[in-house]
CSV table of C-alpha atoms and ligand atoms in Angstrom, one decimal:
chain,number,residue,atom,x,y,z
A,1,MET,CA,-10.2,6.3,-11.8
A,2,PRO,CA,-9.1,5.2,-8.3
A,3,SER,CA,-5.3,4.8,-7.9
A,4,LEU,CA,-4.3,1.2,-7.6
A,5,THR,CA,-1.2,1.6,-5.5
A,6,SER,CA,-0.6,3.8,-2.5
A,7,LEU,CA,2.4,6.1,-2.2
A,8,THR,CA,4.3,3.6,-0.1
A,9,ASP,CA,3.7,0.8,-2.6
A,10,LYS,CA,4.9,3.1,-5.4
A,11,ALA,CA,8.1,3.9,-3.4
A,12,ALA,CA,8.6,0.2,-2.8
A,13,ILE,CA,8.3,-0.6,-6.5
A,14,ALA,CA,10.5,2.3,-7.5
A,15,PHE,CA,13.2,1.3,-5.0
A,16,ASP,CA,13.2,-2.3,-6.1
A,17,THR,CA,13.3,-1.2,-9.7
A,18,LEU,CA,16.4,0.9,-9.1
A,19,SER,CA,18.3,-1.9,-7.5
A,20,ASP,CA,17.1,-4.3,-10.1
A,21,ARG,CA,18.4,-2.0,-12.8
A,22,ALA,CA,21.8,-1.7,-11.1
A,23,ARG,CA,22.0,-5.5,-10.9
A,24,SER,CA,21.0,-5.7,-14.5
A,25,VAL,CA,24.1,-4.0,-15.8
A,26,PHE,CA,26.2,-7.0,-14.8
A,27,ASN,CA,23.5,-9.6,-15.0
A,28,PRO,CA,21.2,-8.6,-17.8
A,29,THR,CA,17.7,-9.9,-16.9
A,30,LEU,CA,14.4,-9.9,-18.5
A,31,ARG,CA,11.3,-10.5,-16.4
A,32,LEU,CA,8.7,-12.2,-18.5
A,33,GLY,CA,5.1,-12.3,-17.3
A,34,VAL,CA,3.1,-15.2,-18.6
A,35,THR,CA,-0.4,-14.1,-17.9
A,36,GLY,CA,-3.8,-15.4,-18.7
A,37,LEU,CA,-7.1,-16.4,-17.3
A,38,SER,CA,-7.6,-19.8,-15.7
A,39,ARG,CA,-6.7,-22.7,-18.0
A,40,ALA,CA,-5.5,-20.4,-20.8
A,41,GLY,CA,-2.3,-22.5,-21.2
A,42,LYS,CA,0.3,-20.7,-19.1
A,43,THR,CA,2.0,-23.7,-17.6
A,44,VAL,CA,2.2,-25.6,-20.9
A,45,PHE,CA,3.5,-22.4,-22.6
A,46,ILE,CA,6.3,-22.0,-20.1
A,47,THR,CA,7.2,-25.7,-20.1
A,48,SER,CA,7.3,-25.9,-23.9
A,49,LEU,CA,9.2,-22.7,-24.3
A,50,ILE,CA,11.9,-23.9,-21.9
A,51,GLU,CA,12.1,-27.4,-23.5
A,52,ASN,CA,12.5,-26.0,-26.9
A,53,LEU,CA,15.3,-23.7,-25.8
A,54,LEU,CA,17.1,-26.4,-23.8
A,55,HIS,CA,16.9,-28.9,-26.6
A,56,ALA,CA,17.3,-26.9,-29.8
A,57,GLY,CA,13.7,-26.9,-30.9
A,58,ARG,CA,12.7,-26.0,-34.5
A,59,LEU,CA,12.5,-22.2,-34.1
A,60,PRO,CA,13.0,-20.7,-37.5
A,61,VAL,CA,11.4,-17.4,-36.7
A,62,PHE,CA,13.5,-16.9,-33.5
A,63,GLY,CA,16.5,-14.9,-34.8
A,64,VAL,CA,19.2,-16.0,-32.4
A,65,THR,CA,18.7,-19.7,-33.2
A,66,ARG,CA,18.0,-19.2,-36.9
A,67,GLU,CA,21.4,-17.4,-37.1
A,68,GLY,CA,23.1,-20.0,-35.0
A,69,ARG,CA,24.1,-17.5,-32.3
A,70,LEU,CA,22.6,-19.2,-29.3
A,71,THR,CA,25.6,-21.0,-27.7
A,72,SER,CA,23.9,-22.3,-24.5
A,73,ALA,CA,20.6,-22.4,-22.7
A,74,LYS,CA,20.4,-23.6,-19.1
A,75,LEU,CA,18.2,-23.5,-16.0
A,76,THR,CA,20.0,-21.8,-13.2
A,77,GLU,CA,19.5,-20.7,-9.6
A,78,GLN,CA,16.4,-18.6,-9.4
A,79,PRO,CA,16.8,-15.0,-8.0
A,80,ASP,CA,14.1,-15.2,-5.3
A,81,SER,CA,14.7,-18.1,-2.9
A,82,LYS,CA,11.4,-17.4,-1.1
A,83,ILE,CA,9.4,-18.6,-4.1
A,84,ALA,CA,8.8,-22.2,-5.0
A,85,ARG,CA,10.7,-23.3,-8.1
A,86,PHE,CA,8.6,-23.9,-11.3
A,87,GLU,CA,8.3,-27.7,-11.4
A,88,PHE,CA,9.6,-27.9,-14.9
A,89,GLU,CA,10.9,-31.5,-14.6
A,90,LYS,CA,7.6,-32.7,-13.1
A,91,HIS,CA,5.6,-31.1,-15.9
A,92,ILE,CA,7.8,-32.7,-18.5
A,93,ASP,CA,7.5,-36.1,-16.7
A,94,CYS,CA,3.7,-35.8,-16.7
A,95,LEU,CA,3.6,-34.9,-20.4
A,96,VAL,CA,6.2,-37.4,-21.6
A,97,ASN,CA,5.6,-40.4,-19.3
A,98,ASP,CA,2.0,-40.0,-18.0
A,99,LYS,CA,0.9,-38.7,-21.4
A,100,ASN,CA,-1.2,-36.2,-19.7
A,101,TRP,CA,-1.4,-32.4,-19.2
A,102,PRO,CA,0.1,-30.8,-16.0
A,103,GLN,CA,-2.3,-30.1,-13.2
A,104,SER,CA,-4.0,-26.8,-12.8
A,105,THR,CA,-1.6,-24.4,-10.9
A,106,ARG,CA,-2.2,-23.9,-7.2
A,107,SER,CA,0.5,-21.5,-6.2
A,108,LEU,CA,3.2,-19.1,-7.4
A,109,SER,CA,6.5,-20.5,-8.8
A,110,GLN,CA,9.5,-19.1,-10.6
A,111,LEU,CA,12.3,-20.2,-12.9
A,112,ARG,CA,15.4,-18.6,-14.3
A,113,LEU,CA,16.6,-19.5,-17.7
A,114,LYS,CA,20.1,-18.4,-18.7
A,115,LEU,CA,20.9,-17.9,-22.4
A,116,GLN,CA,24.4,-17.3,-23.8
A,117,PHE,CA,24.7,-16.0,-27.2
A,118,VAL,CA,27.0,-14.3,-29.7
A,119,PRO,CA,25.9,-10.8,-30.5
A,120,ARG,CA,25.0,-10.2,-34.1
A,121,LEU,CA,27.5,-7.4,-34.6
A,122,GLN,CA,30.6,-9.3,-34.0
A,123,THR,CA,34.1,-8.3,-35.3
A,124,PHE,CA,36.4,-11.2,-36.2
A,125,SER,CA,39.0,-10.0,-33.7
A,126,SER,CA,36.6,-9.9,-30.7
A,127,PHE,CA,34.6,-13.1,-30.5
A,128,ARG,CA,32.7,-12.7,-27.3
A,129,GLN,CA,29.6,-14.2,-25.7
A,130,THR,CA,26.9,-12.3,-23.9
A,131,LYS,CA,24.2,-13.6,-21.6
A,132,LEU,CA,20.6,-12.9,-20.8
A,133,ASN,CA,18.7,-14.3,-17.8
A,134,ILE,CA,15.0,-14.7,-18.4
A,135,ASP,CA,13.0,-14.9,-15.2
A,136,ILE,CA,9.5,-16.4,-15.6
A,137,ILE,CA,6.8,-16.8,-13.0
A,138,ASP,CA,3.8,-19.1,-13.2
A,139,TYR,CA,0.7,-18.6,-11.0
A,140,PRO,CA,-2.9,-19.7,-11.0
A,141,GLY,CA,-4.9,-17.7,-13.6
A,142,GLU,CA,-7.6,-17.0,-11.1
A,143,TRP,CA,-5.3,-14.6,-9.2
A,144,LEU,CA,-5.2,-12.3,-12.2
A,145,LEU,CA,-8.9,-11.6,-11.8
A,146,ASP,CA,-8.0,-10.0,-8.5
A,147,LEU,CA,-6.1,-7.1,-10.0
A,148,PRO,CA,-9.2,-5.1,-11.1
A,149,LEU,CA,-10.6,-5.4,-7.6
A,150,LEU,CA,-7.8,-3.0,-6.4
A,151,GLY,CA,-9.7,-0.1,-8.0
A,152,LYS,CA,-13.2,-1.2,-6.7
A,153,SER,CA,-14.9,-0.5,-3.5
A,154,TYR,CA,-16.7,-3.2,-1.6
A,155,ARG,CA,-20.1,-1.9,-2.8
A,156,THR,CA,-19.0,-1.9,-6.5
A,157,PHE,CA,-17.6,-5.4,-6.2
A,158,SER,CA,-20.9,-6.5,-4.6
A,159,ALA,CA,-23.1,-4.9,-7.2
A,160,GLN,CA,-21.0,-6.4,-10.1
A,161,SER,CA,-20.9,-9.8,-8.5
A,162,ILE,CA,-24.7,-9.9,-8.0
A,163,ALA,CA,-25.4,-8.6,-11.5
A,164,ARG,CA,-23.1,-11.4,-12.9
A,165,ALA,CA,-24.7,-14.0,-10.7
A,166,ASN,CA,-28.1,-13.1,-12.1
A,167,SER,CA,-26.9,-13.5,-15.8
A,168,PRO,CA,-28.2,-16.6,-17.7
A,169,ALA,CA,-24.9,-18.5,-17.6
A,170,HIS,CA,-24.4,-18.0,-13.8
A,171,LYS,CA,-27.9,-18.1,-12.4
A,172,GLN,CA,-28.3,-21.9,-12.1
A,173,HIS,CA,-25.1,-22.1,-10.1
A,174,ALA,CA,-25.7,-19.0,-8.0
A,175,LYS,CA,-29.3,-19.8,-6.8
A,176,ALA,CA,-28.4,-20.9,-3.3
A,177,TRP,CA,-26.1,-18.0,-2.6
A,178,LEU,CA,-28.5,-15.4,-4.1
A,179,GLY,CA,-31.1,-16.9,-1.7
A,180,ALA,CA,-28.7,-16.8,1.2
A,181,ILE,CA,-27.9,-13.1,0.9
A,182,GLN,CA,-31.6,-12.3,0.9
A,183,SER,CA,-32.3,-14.3,4.0
A,184,ILE,CA,-29.7,-12.7,6.3
A,185,ASN,CA,-30.0,-9.2,7.7
A,186,PHE,CA,-26.6,-7.7,7.0
A,187,LEU,CA,-27.2,-5.0,9.6
A,188,ASN,CA,-27.3,-7.6,12.4
A,189,GLU,CA,-24.4,-7.7,14.8
A,190,ALA,CA,-21.5,-9.5,13.2
A,191,ASN,CA,-21.2,-13.2,14.1
A,192,GLU,CA,-18.8,-15.6,12.6
A,193,LYS,CA,-21.4,-18.3,11.9
A,194,ASP,CA,-23.5,-16.1,9.5
A,195,ILE,CA,-20.4,-14.7,7.9
A,196,GLU,CA,-19.0,-18.1,7.3
A,197,THR,CA,-22.3,-19.4,5.9
A,198,LEU,CA,-22.5,-16.6,3.4
A,199,SER,CA,-18.9,-16.9,2.5
A,200,ASP,CA,-19.1,-20.7,2.0
A,201,SER,CA,-22.2,-20.3,-0.1
A,202,PHE,CA,-20.5,-17.7,-2.3
A,203,LYS,CA,-17.5,-20.0,-2.7
A,204,ALA,CA,-19.7,-22.9,-3.6
A,205,TYR,CA,-21.3,-20.9,-6.4
A,206,LEU,CA,-17.9,-19.8,-7.7
A,207,GLN,CA,-16.7,-23.4,-7.7
A,208,ALA,CA,-19.8,-24.8,-9.4
A,209,ALA,CA,-19.5,-22.1,-12.1
A,210,LYS,CA,-15.9,-23.0,-12.6
A,211,ASN,CA,-16.7,-26.8,-12.7
A,212,SER,CA,-19.4,-26.3,-15.2
A,213,GLY,CA,-16.8,-26.1,-18.0
A,214,ASN,CA,-14.1,-23.6,-18.7
A,215,MET,CA,-16.5,-21.1,-20.1
A,216,ILE,CA,-16.8,-18.5,-17.3
A,217,SER,CA,-13.7,-16.3,-17.4
A,218,ALA,CA,-14.3,-13.7,-14.7
A,219,LEU,CA,-15.0,-15.0,-11.2
A,220,PRO,CA,-13.2,-12.9,-8.6
A,221,PRO,CA,-12.0,-13.0,-5.9
A,222,GLY,CA,-9.4,-15.4,-7.3
A,223,ARG,CA,-8.2,-16.7,-3.9
A,224,PHE,CA,-11.6,-17.9,-3.0
A,225,LEU,CA,-11.0,-20.8,-5.4
A,226,ILE,CA,-7.2,-21.1,-5.0
A,227,PRO,CA,-6.2,-19.7,-1.6
A,228,GLY,CA,-2.4,-20.2,-2.0
A,229,GLY,CA,-1.5,-20.1,1.7
A,230,PHE,CA,-4.5,-18.0,2.9
A,231,GLU,CA,-6.8,-21.0,3.4
A,232,GLY,CA,-9.4,-20.3,6.1
A,233,ALA,CA,-8.0,-16.8,6.9
A,234,PRO,CA,-10.6,-14.1,7.7
A,235,VAL,CA,-9.4,-12.1,4.7
A,236,LEU,CA,-10.9,-14.9,2.6
A,237,THR,CA,-14.1,-15.1,4.6
A,238,PHE,CA,-16.6,-12.6,3.2
A,239,SER,CA,-19.3,-12.3,0.6
A,240,PRO,CA,-20.7,-9.6,-1.7
A,241,LEU,CA,-23.9,-8.1,-0.2
A,242,PRO,CA,-27.1,-6.7,-1.8
A,243,ASP,CA,-27.6,-2.9,-1.9
A,244,LEU,CA,-28.8,-2.0,1.6
A,245,GLY,CA,-29.6,1.6,0.7
A,246,ILE,CA,-27.5,3.2,3.4
A,247,ALA,CA,-24.3,5.2,3.1
A,248,GLU,CA,-22.4,3.9,6.1
A,249,PHE,CA,-22.7,0.4,7.5
A,250,PRO,CA,-23.1,0.4,11.3
A,251,GLU,CA,-20.0,-0.5,13.3
A,252,ASN,CA,-19.7,-4.2,14.0
A,253,SER,CA,-22.5,-5.1,11.7
A,254,ILE,CA,-22.1,-8.1,9.4
A,255,ALA,CA,-21.9,-5.7,6.5
A,256,LYS,CA,-19.2,-3.6,8.1
A,257,VAL,CA,-17.1,-6.6,9.1
A,258,MET,CA,-17.3,-8.0,5.5
A,259,GLU,CA,-16.4,-4.6,4.1
A,260,GLN,CA,-13.3,-4.5,6.3
A,261,ARG,CA,-12.3,-8.0,5.3
A,262,TYR,CA,-12.7,-7.1,1.6
A,263,GLU,CA,-10.4,-4.1,2.1
A,264,ALA,CA,-8.0,-6.3,4.0
A,265,TYR,CA,-8.1,-8.8,1.1
A,266,LYS,CA,-7.0,-5.9,-1.2
A,267,ASN,CA,-4.2,-4.7,1.1
A,268,LEU,CA,-2.8,-8.0,2.3
A,269,VAL,CA,-3.4,-10.3,-0.5
A,270,ILE,CA,-3.8,-8.5,-3.9
A,271,LYS,CA,-1.4,-5.6,-3.4
A,272,PRO,CA,1.7,-7.6,-2.4
A,273,PHE,CA,1.1,-9.9,-5.4
A,274,PHE,CA,0.7,-6.9,-7.8
A,275,ARG,CA,3.7,-5.0,-6.3
A,276,ASP,CA,6.1,-7.9,-6.1
A,277,TYR,CA,5.4,-9.7,-9.3
A,278,ILE,CA,3.2,-7.9,-11.8
A,279,ALA,CA,4.3,-4.2,-11.5
A,280,ARG,CA,8.0,-5.3,-12.1
A,281,LEU,CA,7.6,-7.1,-15.3
A,282,ASP,CA,9.5,-6.0,-18.5
A,283,ARG,CA,7.5,-8.0,-21.0
A,284,GLN,CA,4.2,-9.6,-20.9
A,285,VAL,CA,2.5,-12.4,-22.9
A,286,ILE,CA,-1.2,-12.6,-22.4
A,287,LEU,CA,-2.5,-16.0,-23.3
A,288,VAL,CA,-6.1,-16.0,-24.5
A,289,ASP,CA,-8.2,-19.2,-24.9
A,290,SER,CA,-10.5,-17.8,-27.5
A,291,LEU,CA,-11.6,-21.2,-28.7
A,292,ASN,CA,-12.9,-22.2,-25.3
A,293,ALA,CA,-14.8,-18.9,-25.1
A,294,ILE,CA,-16.3,-19.6,-28.5
A,295,ASN,CA,-17.4,-23.0,-27.2
A,296,GLY,CA,-19.2,-21.2,-24.4
A,297,GLY,CA,-21.1,-19.0,-26.7
A,298,ARG,CA,-21.7,-15.3,-27.1
A,299,GLU,CA,-22.0,-14.4,-23.5
A,300,SER,CA,-18.8,-16.2,-22.7
A,301,ILE,CA,-16.9,-14.3,-25.4
A,302,LEU,CA,-18.1,-11.0,-24.1
A,303,GLU,CA,-17.3,-11.9,-20.6
A,304,MET,CA,-13.8,-12.9,-21.5
A,305,GLN,CA,-13.4,-9.6,-23.4
A,306,ASN,CA,-14.6,-7.7,-20.4
A,307,ALA,CA,-12.3,-9.6,-18.0
A,308,LEU,CA,-9.3,-8.9,-20.3
A,309,SER,CA,-10.0,-5.2,-20.5
A,310,GLU,CA,-10.3,-4.9,-16.8
A,311,ILE,CA,-7.0,-6.6,-16.4
A,312,LEU,CA,-5.3,-4.5,-19.0
A,313,VAL,CA,-6.3,-1.4,-17.2
A,314,CYS,CA,-4.2,-2.6,-14.3
A,315,PHE,CA,-1.1,-2.8,-16.4
A,316,ARG,CA,-1.6,0.7,-17.6
A,317,ALA,CA,-2.1,1.9,-14.0
A,318,GLY,CA,0.9,0.0,-12.8
A,319,ARG,CA,3.1,2.1,-15.1
A,320,LYS,CA,1.4,5.4,-14.9
A,321,HIS,CA,1.2,5.8,-11.2
A,322,LEU,CA,4.8,5.1,-10.4
A,323,ILE,CA,6.7,7.6,-8.4
A,324,SER,CA,8.9,9.3,-11.0
A,325,ASN,CA,9.6,9.1,-14.6
A,326,LEU,CA,13.3,8.4,-13.8
A,327,VAL,CA,12.6,5.0,-12.2
A,328,GLN,CA,9.4,4.2,-14.0
A,329,HIS,CA,9.3,0.6,-14.8
A,330,LYS,CA,7.7,0.0,-18.1
A,331,ILE,CA,6.2,-2.9,-19.7
A,332,ASP,CA,7.1,-2.0,-23.3
A,333,ARG,CA,5.8,-5.0,-25.2
A,334,ILE,CA,2.6,-7.0,-24.8
A,335,LEU,CA,2.0,-10.1,-26.9
A,336,ILE,CA,-1.5,-11.3,-27.1
A,337,ALA,CA,-1.4,-15.0,-28.0
A,338,ALA,CA,-4.5,-17.1,-28.9
A,339,THR,CA,-3.6,-20.5,-27.6
A,340,LYS,CA,-4.4,-24.1,-28.6
A,341,VAL,CA,-4.5,-23.2,-32.3
A,342,ASP,CA,-3.8,-26.9,-33.0
A,343,TYR,CA,-7.6,-27.5,-32.4
A,344,LEU,CA,-7.9,-26.0,-35.9
A,345,HIS,CA,-6.6,-26.8,-39.3
A,346,HIS,CA,-4.2,-24.1,-40.5
A,347,VAL,CA,-6.7,-22.7,-43.0
A,348,ASN,CA,-8.5,-21.3,-40.0
A,349,HIS,CA,-5.4,-19.9,-38.1
A,350,GLN,CA,-5.6,-16.5,-39.7
A,351,ASN,CA,-9.2,-16.1,-38.7
A,352,LEU,CA,-8.5,-17.0,-35.1
A,353,GLU,CA,-5.7,-14.5,-35.0
A,354,GLN,CA,-8.1,-11.9,-36.5
A,355,ILE,CA,-10.9,-12.7,-34.1
A,356,THR,CA,-8.6,-12.7,-31.0
A,357,GLY,CA,-7.0,-9.4,-32.2
A,358,GLU,CA,-10.5,-7.9,-32.4
A,359,ILE,CA,-11.5,-9.2,-28.9
A,360,VAL,CA,-8.3,-7.7,-27.5
A,361,ASP,CA,-8.2,-4.5,-29.5
A,362,ALA,CA,-11.5,-3.4,-27.9
A,363,ALA,CA,-10.0,-4.3,-24.5
A,364,LEU,CA,-6.8,-2.4,-25.2
A,365,ALA,CA,-8.7,0.6,-26.4
A,366,GLN,CA,-11.0,0.5,-23.3
A,367,ALA,CA,-7.9,0.2,-21.2
A,368,LYS,CA,-6.2,3.1,-23.1
A,369,ILE,CA,-2.9,1.3,-23.3
A,370,ASN,CA,-0.6,3.6,-25.3
A,371,GLY,CA,3.1,3.6,-26.1
A,372,VAL,CA,3.3,-0.2,-25.7
A,373,LEU,CA,4.2,-2.3,-28.7
A,374,THR,CA,1.6,-5.0,-29.1
A,375,ASP,CA,1.2,-7.9,-31.4
A,376,THR,CA,-1.2,-10.8,-31.8
A,377,VAL,CA,-0.4,-14.4,-32.7
A,378,ALA,CA,-2.3,-17.7,-32.8
A,379,LEU,CA,-0.1,-20.4,-31.4
A,380,ALA,CA,0.0,-23.9,-29.9
A,381,SER,CA,2.7,-24.3,-27.2
A,382,LEU,CA,2.4,-28.1,-27.6
A,383,ARG,CA,1.0,-29.2,-30.9
A,384,SER,CA,-1.3,-32.2,-30.2
A,385,THR,CA,-2.9,-32.8,-33.6
A,386,LYS,CA,-1.9,-33.5,-37.2
A,387,GLU,CA,-3.8,-32.2,-40.2
A,388,GLY,CA,-5.7,-34.0,-42.9
A,389,THR,CA,-8.7,-33.9,-45.2
A,390,SER,CA,-11.9,-35.9,-44.9
A,391,GLU,CA,-14.7,-36.4,-47.5
A,392,LYS,CA,-18.2,-35.7,-46.4
A,393,ASN,CA,-21.2,-35.6,-48.9
A,394,GLY,CA,-18.7,-35.1,-51.7
A,395,GLU,CA,-17.1,-32.2,-49.9
A,396,SER,CA,-13.5,-32.2,-48.8
A,397,LEU,CA,-13.2,-30.9,-45.2
A,398,PRO,CA,-10.0,-29.7,-43.5
A,399,VAL,CA,-9.7,-31.8,-40.3
A,400,VAL,CA,-7.4,-32.2,-37.4
A,401,ILE,CA,-6.4,-35.6,-36.2
A,402,GLY,CA,-5.6,-36.3,-32.5
A,403,THR,CA,-6.9,-38.2,-29.5
A,404,PRO,CA,-9.7,-36.3,-27.8
A,405,MET,CA,-9.6,-36.5,-24.0
A,406,LYS,CA,-11.8,-38.9,-22.2
A,407,GLY,CA,-15.3,-37.5,-21.8
A,408,GLU,CA,-15.1,-34.9,-24.5
A,409,LYS,CA,-18.2,-34.8,-26.7
A,410,ILE,CA,-19.4,-33.9,-30.2
A,411,GLY,CA,-23.1,-34.4,-30.6
A,412,ASP,CA,-23.9,-37.8,-29.2
A,413,THR,CA,-20.4,-39.1,-29.5
A,414,VAL,CA,-18.5,-39.3,-26.2
A,415,PHE,CA,-14.7,-39.9,-26.6
A,416,ASP,CA,-12.9,-42.6,-24.6
A,417,GLY,CA,-9.5,-40.9,-24.4
A,418,LYS,CA,-7.9,-43.7,-26.4
A,419,THR,CA,-9.0,-43.4,-30.0
A,420,GLU,CA,-7.3,-41.2,-32.5
A,421,THR,CA,-10.0,-39.4,-34.4
A,422,ALA,CA,-10.3,-36.9,-37.3
A,423,ILE,CA,-12.3,-33.9,-36.4
A,424,PHE,CA,-13.8,-31.1,-38.4
A,425,PRO,CA,-14.5,-28.4,-35.7
A,426,GLY,CA,-16.2,-26.1,-38.2
A,427,ASP,CA,-14.8,-23.1,-40.1
A,428,LEU,CA,-14.2,-19.9,-38.1
A,429,PRO,CA,-15.7,-16.8,-39.6
A,430,ARG,CA,-13.4,-14.0,-40.6
A,431,SER,CA,-14.4,-11.4,-38.0
A,432,LEU,CA,-15.6,-11.1,-34.4
A,433,SER,CA,-18.9,-9.4,-35.5
A,434,GLU,CA,-19.7,-12.3,-37.8
A,435,LEU,CA,-18.9,-14.7,-34.9
A,436,LEU,CA,-21.2,-12.8,-32.6
A,437,SER,CA,-24.0,-12.8,-35.1
A,438,GLU,CA,-26.9,-15.2,-34.9
A,439,GLY,CA,-26.2,-18.9,-35.3
A,440,TRP,CA,-22.5,-18.9,-35.9
A,441,GLN,CA,-21.5,-20.5,-32.7
A,442,ASP,CA,-23.8,-23.5,-33.3
A,443,ARG,CA,-21.6,-24.3,-36.3
A,444,LEU,CA,-18.4,-24.6,-34.2
A,445,GLN,CA,-17.4,-27.2,-31.6
A,446,PHE,CA,-13.8,-27.6,-30.3
A,447,VAL,CA,-12.7,-30.6,-28.3
A,448,ARG,CA,-9.6,-30.9,-26.0
A,449,PHE,CA,-7.0,-33.4,-27.1
A,450,LEU,CA,-4.4,-35.4,-25.1
A,451,PRO,CA,-0.8,-34.3,-25.6
A,452,PRO,CA,1.0,-36.1,-28.5
A,453,GLU,CA,3.7,-38.8,-28.0
A,454,LEU,CA,6.7,-37.1,-26.7
A,455,ARG,CA,10.3,-38.1,-25.8
A,456,ALA,CA,12.4,-36.9,-22.9
A,457,ASN,CA,15.2,-34.4,-23.7
A,458,GLU,CA,13.8,-33.7,-27.2
A,459,PRO,CA,12.1,-30.5,-28.4
A,460,PHE,CA,8.3,-30.3,-28.4
A,461,PRO,CA,6.2,-29.8,-31.5
A,462,HIS,CA,4.5,-26.4,-31.5
A,463,ILE,CA,2.9,-23.8,-33.8
A,464,ARG,CA,4.5,-20.3,-33.8
A,465,LEU,CA,6.0,-20.5,-30.4
A,466,ASP,CA,9.1,-19.1,-32.1
A,467,ARG,CA,7.2,-16.1,-33.3
A,468,ALA,CA,6.2,-15.4,-29.7
A,469,MET,CA,9.8,-15.8,-28.5
A,470,GLU,CA,11.1,-13.4,-31.2
A,471,PHE,CA,8.6,-10.7,-30.2
A,472,LEU,CA,9.1,-11.2,-26.5
A,473,PHE,CA,12.8,-11.3,-26.2
A,474,GLY,CA,14.4,-11.5,-29.7
A,475,ASP,CA,15.6,-7.8,-29.4
A,476,TYR,CA,17.5,-8.6,-26.2
A,477,LEU,CA,19.5,-11.2,-28.1
A,478,LEU,CA,20.9,-9.0,-30.9
B,1,LIG,N1,-4.1,-29.0,-27.8
B,1,LIG,C1,-3.5,-28.2,-27.0
B,1,LIG,N2,-3.9,-28.0,-25.7
B,1,LIG,C2,-3.3,-27.2,-24.9
B,1,LIG,C3,-2.1,-26.5,-25.2
B,1,LIG,N3,-1.8,-25.7,-24.2
B,1,LIG,C4,-2.7,-26.0,-23.2
B,1,LIG,N4,-3.6,-26.9,-23.6
B,1,LIG,C5,-4.8,-27.4,-22.9
B,1,LIG,O1,-5.1,-26.4,-21.9
B,1,LIG,C6,-5.1,-26.9,-20.6
B,1,LIG,C7,-4.6,-25.9,-19.6
B,1,LIG,O2,-3.3,-25.6,-19.8
B,1,LIG,P1,-2.4,-25.1,-18.6
B,1,LIG,O3,-1.0,-24.7,-19.2
B,1,LIG,O4,-2.4,-26.0,-17.5
B,1,LIG,O5,-3.2,-23.7,-18.3
B,1,LIG,P2,-2.9,-22.7,-17.2
B,1,LIG,O6,-3.2,-21.3,-17.8
B,1,LIG,O7,-1.6,-22.9,-16.6
B,1,LIG,O8,-4.1,-23.0,-16.1
B,1,LIG,P3,-4.2,-22.6,-14.6
B,1,LIG,O9,-2.9,-23.1,-14.0
B,1,LIG,O10,-5.3,-23.4,-14.1
B,1,LIG,O11,-4.4,-21.2,-14.5
B,1,LIG,C8,-4.2,-28.2,-20.7
B,1,LIG,O12,-4.6,-29.1,-19.7
B,1,LIG,C9,-4.5,-28.6,-22.1
B,1,LIG,O13,-5.7,-29.4,-22.1
B,1,LIG,C10,-1.7,-26.6,-26.6
B,1,LIG,O14,-0.7,-26.0,-27.0
B,1,LIG,N5,-2.4,-27.5,-27.4
B,2,LIG,MG1,-1.0,-23.3,-14.7
């Protein structure tokens, strides 16, 4: 297994970690990673988590609020002034006033939440409050797909990209690019025109696959779709290439230049992101949009599972390869959260948790993550439906009631984005193997809903967000 970080990277992480720890004694801080593939629900999760802490949401499973010990929750100055602030107020405005979901995230942002609380073990004579800072970062889900590239050579990346492009779900979008890489001789002398043509064609395929719906989970390199400050840079101008059957590419050939750019992409783009933000996290929530993957069918579920296991390997490697045990920075808890559970009636929540658990367990086992406490929960950061029952052919069906977004479809019905509708999305089977067996997915169809009516400065409705909070930082608030 190739190492993901060089010695200097490790030293940098270790040094940062030491100084972080020293600061932590006076200013206890928890770095929470909110991770997930594109559109998994990260931005909505962070927004709702903060809104519910700021405005005393209904959080019965979150110990510190249940026990009345949380005395204040505030947004404060963030620690890193080089990073944009998470646009909390803008997201709230969008949800409350525009009645729409926040835009897809285009860059990195951060926010610090300061909680003050009374410790559980309090003597009458010594009433005291303690504080905890929670630092949260938000970033485009696409960038996460880059982490596994750190362990892959240009040839492996190329072979995997081409194999994926030839799979049934991708082929229709990848045709032009697959044609382009056959029509150019990669051993020709490098020239920017050919390199750009190939790179643009590859990017067009990635974009088309992404636009085809949210079904394709694994399309690296992530910055090709969301450059975040690297727009047009040579490190973002290359393409995978077919197997040329030679061990060394000739100097200054198209192949060689592209290989160098791929390596530069790893060193200049992926590594700093991994080192500065991912390798220093204390806790991690991985949001998984299983329902969307189920909508995409068997191939899409397996692709998501594969993407998750590749990403999880990076978290293991991030811990294992650090410079010494003394300063090892450990992620000690990972929560796997199946998001958007409000698409389903509660009778199906348990099954979603079970299926997501199975999808992720295989990924965790493959990634050989040991010694980390993990849990799985099915949640809705912002509950957008109510529940009811509907009669069909004398049968009573558990339905969810909400306003499907404009353009969403079930059979021949196309929704207008205005009409509240009761929907029976189908019953989830009890296990992943059943779900993957013949015919199951045809019986299920989930639609996206608009957010519910919300008011400013009031807590947001959710499902089990409090359980996620308790697992992620409840023990820091005892
Ligand atoms: N019904 C429902 N939909 C949700 C919920 N959370 C997210 N969504 C839907 O999922 C979409 C994506 O949510 P985001 O929070 O923007 O996802 P993200 O992971 O930040 O996406 P990127 O920034 O593109 O990586 C939203 O636009 C909603 O349609 C939820 O709790 N309930
Ligand atoms: Mg986002």
